[in-house]
mmCIF file of C-alpha atoms in Angstrom:
data_model
loop_
_atom_site.group_PDB
_atom_site.id
_atom_site.type_symbol
_atom_site.label_atom_id
_atom_site.label_comp_id
_atom_site.label_asym_id
_atom_site.label_seq_id
_atom_site.Cartn_x
_atom_site.Cartn_y
_atom_site.Cartn_z
ATOM 1 C CA UNK A 222 -32.463 -18.570 138.423
ATOM 2 C CA UNK A 223 -35.651 -18.632 136.363
ATOM 3 C CA UNK A 224 -34.248 -15.982 134.011
ATOM 4 C CA UNK A 225 -31.239 -18.200 133.458
ATOM 5 C CA UNK A 226 -33.490 -20.995 132.119
ATOM 6 C CA UNK A 227 -35.031 -18.595 129.617
ATOM 7 C CA UNK A 228 -31.610 -17.318 128.610
ATOM 8 C CA UNK A 229 -30.327 -20.856 128.014
ATOM 9 C CA UNK A 230 -33.472 -21.714 126.038
ATOM 10 C CA UNK A 231 -33.128 -18.524 123.979
ATOM 11 C CA UNK A 232 -29.456 -19.204 123.180
ATOM 12 C CA UNK A 233 -30.263 -22.805 122.254
ATOM 13 C CA UNK A 234 -33.064 -21.755 119.880
ATOM 14 C CA UNK A 235 -30.912 -19.004 118.390
ATOM 15 C CA UNK A 236 -28.114 -21.497 117.768
ATOM 16 C CA UNK A 237 -30.455 -23.933 116.033
ATOM 17 C CA UNK A 238 -31.843 -21.342 113.636
ATOM 18 C CA UNK A 239 -28.617 -19.461 112.925
ATOM 19 C CA UNK A 240 -27.684 -18.754 109.285
ATOM 20 C CA UNK A 241 -24.638 -20.993 109.627
ATOM 21 C CA UNK A 242 -27.026 -23.936 109.432
ATOM 22 C CA UNK A 243 -28.418 -22.764 106.109
ATOM 23 C CA UNK A 244 -27.237 -25.114 103.398
ATOM 24 C CA UNK A 245 -28.033 -22.559 100.696
ATOM 25 C CA UNK A 246 -24.505 -21.254 101.142
ATOM 26 C CA UNK A 247 -22.917 -24.635 100.488
ATOM 27 C CA UNK A 248 -20.499 -25.268 97.633
ATOM 28 C CA UNK A 249 -22.755 -27.845 96.002
ATOM 29 C CA UNK A 250 -25.935 -25.736 96.098
ATOM 30 C CA UNK A 251 -25.276 -23.797 92.881
ATOM 31 C CA UNK A 252 -24.256 -26.976 91.089
ATOM 32 C CA UNK A 253 -27.371 -28.812 92.249
ATOM 33 C CA UNK A 254 -29.648 -25.948 91.181
ATOM 34 C CA UNK A 255 -27.966 -25.817 87.783
ATOM 35 C CA UNK A 256 -28.380 -29.571 87.301
ATOM 36 C CA UNK A 257 -32.063 -29.334 88.220
ATOM 37 C CA UNK A 258 -32.511 -26.365 85.879
ATOM 38 C CA UNK A 259 -30.906 -28.263 82.999
ATOM 39 C CA UNK A 260 -33.103 -31.290 83.691
ATOM 40 C CA UNK A 261 -36.212 -29.106 83.803
ATOM 41 C CA UNK A 262 -35.224 -27.297 80.605
ATOM 42 C CA UNK A 263 -34.573 -30.528 78.733
ATOM 43 C CA UNK A 264 -37.851 -32.067 79.895
ATOM 44 C CA UNK A 265 -39.950 -29.028 78.922
ATOM 45 C CA UNK A 266 -38.334 -27.706 75.756
ATOM 46 C CA UNK A 267 -37.848 -29.214 72.370
ATOM 47 C CA UNK A 268 -34.191 -28.223 72.456
ATOM 48 C CA UNK A 269 -31.344 -30.564 73.109
ATOM 49 C CA UNK A 270 -28.120 -30.105 74.977
ATOM 50 C CA UNK A 271 -25.117 -32.307 74.405
ATOM 51 C CA UNK A 272 -24.474 -34.410 77.490
ATOM 52 C CA UNK A 273 -20.788 -33.565 77.720
ATOM 53 C CA UNK A 274 -21.647 -29.847 78.208
ATOM 54 C CA UNK A 275 -23.765 -30.371 81.339
ATOM 55 C CA UNK A 276 -20.787 -30.963 83.705
ATOM 56 C CA UNK A 277 -19.232 -27.708 82.467
ATOM 57 C CA UNK A 278 -22.411 -25.827 83.379
ATOM 58 C CA UNK A 279 -22.541 -27.459 86.807
ATOM 59 C CA UNK A 280 -18.854 -26.796 87.491
ATOM 60 C CA UNK A 281 -19.203 -23.172 86.363
ATOM 61 C CA UNK A 282 -22.072 -22.694 88.783
ATOM 62 C CA UNK A 283 -20.041 -24.206 91.621
ATOM 63 C CA UNK A 284 -17.010 -22.025 90.892
ATOM 64 C CA UNK A 285 -19.058 -18.849 90.449
ATOM 65 C CA UNK A 286 -18.211 -17.446 93.865
ATOM 66 C CA UNK A 287 -14.480 -18.165 93.766
ATOM 67 C CA UNK A 288 -12.200 -15.205 94.271
ATOM 68 C CA UNK A 289 -11.940 -12.802 92.469
ATOM 69 C CA UNK A 290 -15.131 -13.633 90.556
ATOM 70 C CA UNK A 291 -17.363 -12.575 93.440
ATOM 71 C CA UNK A 292 -16.281 -8.956 92.962
ATOM 72 C CA UNK A 293 -18.357 -9.003 89.762
ATOM 73 C CA UNK A 294 -21.609 -9.792 91.572
ATOM 74 C CA UNK A 295 -22.206 -6.126 92.349
ATOM 75 C CA UNK A 296 -24.319 -3.623 90.450
ATOM 76 C CA UNK A 297 -25.156 -0.130 91.657
ATOM 77 C CA UNK A 298 -28.108 1.019 89.533
ATOM 78 C CA UNK A 299 -27.893 4.610 90.824
ATOM 79 C CA UNK A 300 -24.342 5.194 89.568
ATOM 80 C CA UNK A 301 -24.324 2.351 87.027
ATOM 81 C CA UNK A 302 -21.149 0.806 88.444
ATOM 82 C CA UNK A 303 -19.843 -2.336 90.059
ATOM 83 C CA UNK A 304 -17.782 -2.882 93.194
ATOM 84 C CA UNK A 305 -15.646 0.216 93.651
ATOM 85 C CA UNK A 306 -13.060 1.442 96.107
ATOM 86 C CA UNK A 307 -13.957 4.496 98.170
ATOM 87 C CA UNK A 308 -11.072 5.983 100.136
ATOM 88 C CA UNK A 309 -13.520 7.727 102.487
ATOM 89 C CA UNK A 310 -14.591 4.319 103.784
ATOM 90 C CA UNK A 311 -11.156 2.750 104.191
ATOM 91 C CA UNK A 312 -8.138 4.689 102.915
ATOM 92 C CA UNK A 313 -5.736 1.865 103.821
ATOM 93 C CA UNK A 314 -7.394 -1.032 101.972
ATOM 94 C CA UNK A 315 -7.661 -0.330 98.268
ATOM 95 C CA UNK A 316 -9.205 -3.428 96.686
ATOM 96 C CA UNK A 317 -9.659 -1.745 93.317
ATOM 97 C CA UNK A 318 -12.601 -1.099 91.043
ATOM 98 C CA UNK A 319 -14.410 -3.885 89.264
ATOM 99 C CA UNK A 320 -16.927 -3.882 86.412
ATOM 100 C CA UNK A 321 -20.571 -4.269 87.299
ATOM 101 C CA UNK A 322 -22.229 -7.640 86.926
ATOM 102 C CA UNK A 323 -24.025 -6.249 83.904
ATOM 103 C CA UNK A 324 -20.802 -5.132 82.201
ATOM 104 C CA UNK A 325 -18.982 -8.335 83.084
ATOM 105 C CA UNK A 326 -21.713 -10.541 81.622
ATOM 106 C CA UNK A 327 -21.921 -8.587 78.377
ATOM 107 C CA UNK A 328 -18.198 -8.115 77.683
ATOM 108 C CA UNK A 329 -16.084 -11.105 76.761
ATOM 109 C CA UNK A 330 -12.909 -9.014 77.232
ATOM 110 C CA UNK A 331 -13.720 -8.678 80.946
ATOM 111 C CA UNK A 332 -14.354 -12.404 81.276
ATOM 112 C CA UNK A 333 -11.067 -13.290 79.583
ATOM 113 C CA UNK A 334 -8.766 -11.288 81.842
ATOM 114 C CA UNK A 335 -5.778 -13.201 83.165
ATOM 115 C CA UNK A 336 -7.000 -13.001 86.735
ATOM 116 C CA UNK A 337 -9.852 -15.370 85.819
ATOM 117 C CA UNK A 338 -7.735 -17.607 83.608
ATOM 118 C CA UNK A 339 -5.005 -18.595 86.068
ATOM 119 C CA UNK A 340 -7.258 -20.999 87.976
ATOM 120 C CA UNK A 341 -8.487 -22.537 84.737
ATOM 121 C CA UNK A 342 -4.947 -22.986 83.444
ATOM 122 C CA UNK A 343 -3.831 -24.704 86.641
ATOM 123 C CA UNK A 344 -6.926 -26.912 86.559
ATOM 124 C CA UNK A 345 -6.203 -27.808 82.912
ATOM 125 C CA UNK A 346 -2.641 -28.809 83.772
ATOM 126 C CA UNK A 347 -3.844 -30.966 86.656
ATOM 127 C CA UNK A 348 -6.587 -32.460 84.500
ATOM 128 C CA UNK A 349 -4.053 -33.496 81.886
ATOM 129 C CA UNK A 350 -2.662 -35.926 84.459
ATOM 130 C CA UNK A 351 -6.096 -37.183 85.516
ATOM 131 C CA UNK A 352 -8.433 -36.797 82.517
ATOM 132 C CA UNK A 353 -11.572 -37.961 84.296
ATOM 133 C CA UNK A 354 -11.552 -34.783 86.339
ATOM 134 C CA UNK A 355 -11.634 -32.741 83.132
ATOM 135 C CA UNK A 356 -15.239 -33.677 82.298
ATOM 136 C CA UNK A 357 -13.965 -35.608 79.332
ATOM 137 C CA UNK A 358 -16.956 -37.265 77.607
ATOM 138 C CA UNK A 359 -15.048 -40.563 77.497
ATOM 139 C CA UNK A 360 -15.194 -40.675 81.308
ATOM 140 C CA UNK A 361 -18.967 -40.658 81.200
ATOM 141 C CA UNK A 362 -19.385 -43.736 79.036
ATOM 142 C CA UNK A 363 -19.225 -42.013 75.644
ATOM 143 C CA UNK A 364 -16.185 -43.919 74.481
ATOM 144 C CA UNK A 365 -12.930 -45.505 75.448
ATOM 145 C CA UNK A 366 -9.453 -44.125 76.018
ATOM 146 C CA UNK A 367 -8.132 -46.934 73.860
ATOM 147 C CA UNK A 368 -9.783 -45.424 70.793
#
């Protein structure tokens, strides 16, 4: 009976500190960090950044882990490659080979592949019906739609 108390206490503590409670994995975390980074940069540097660009940076940070973009997070420095299929691991599930994060960041051709554009095209179509979701500067007090 006494062991049962310790087991219940252990399970309770384990549940409270589980990684599922970590908010670092939340959708808004990357966007928040980007906003804070922009604010810090603008307060410390002599450079300026046009206000209408900041929402694009924040949205890009939020959407960074959307599929299939997360395949480009990998970099194997030993073989200088990204996420790659190995039939010895799972011969039935071929997910393909993807460029390394280093290659993807340095090559605009990789970033402009259709697989990354489809979501943007759909979002653009939807935004044409509701312009304020398109980060249009006029939605942020920079002008009027009547102009």
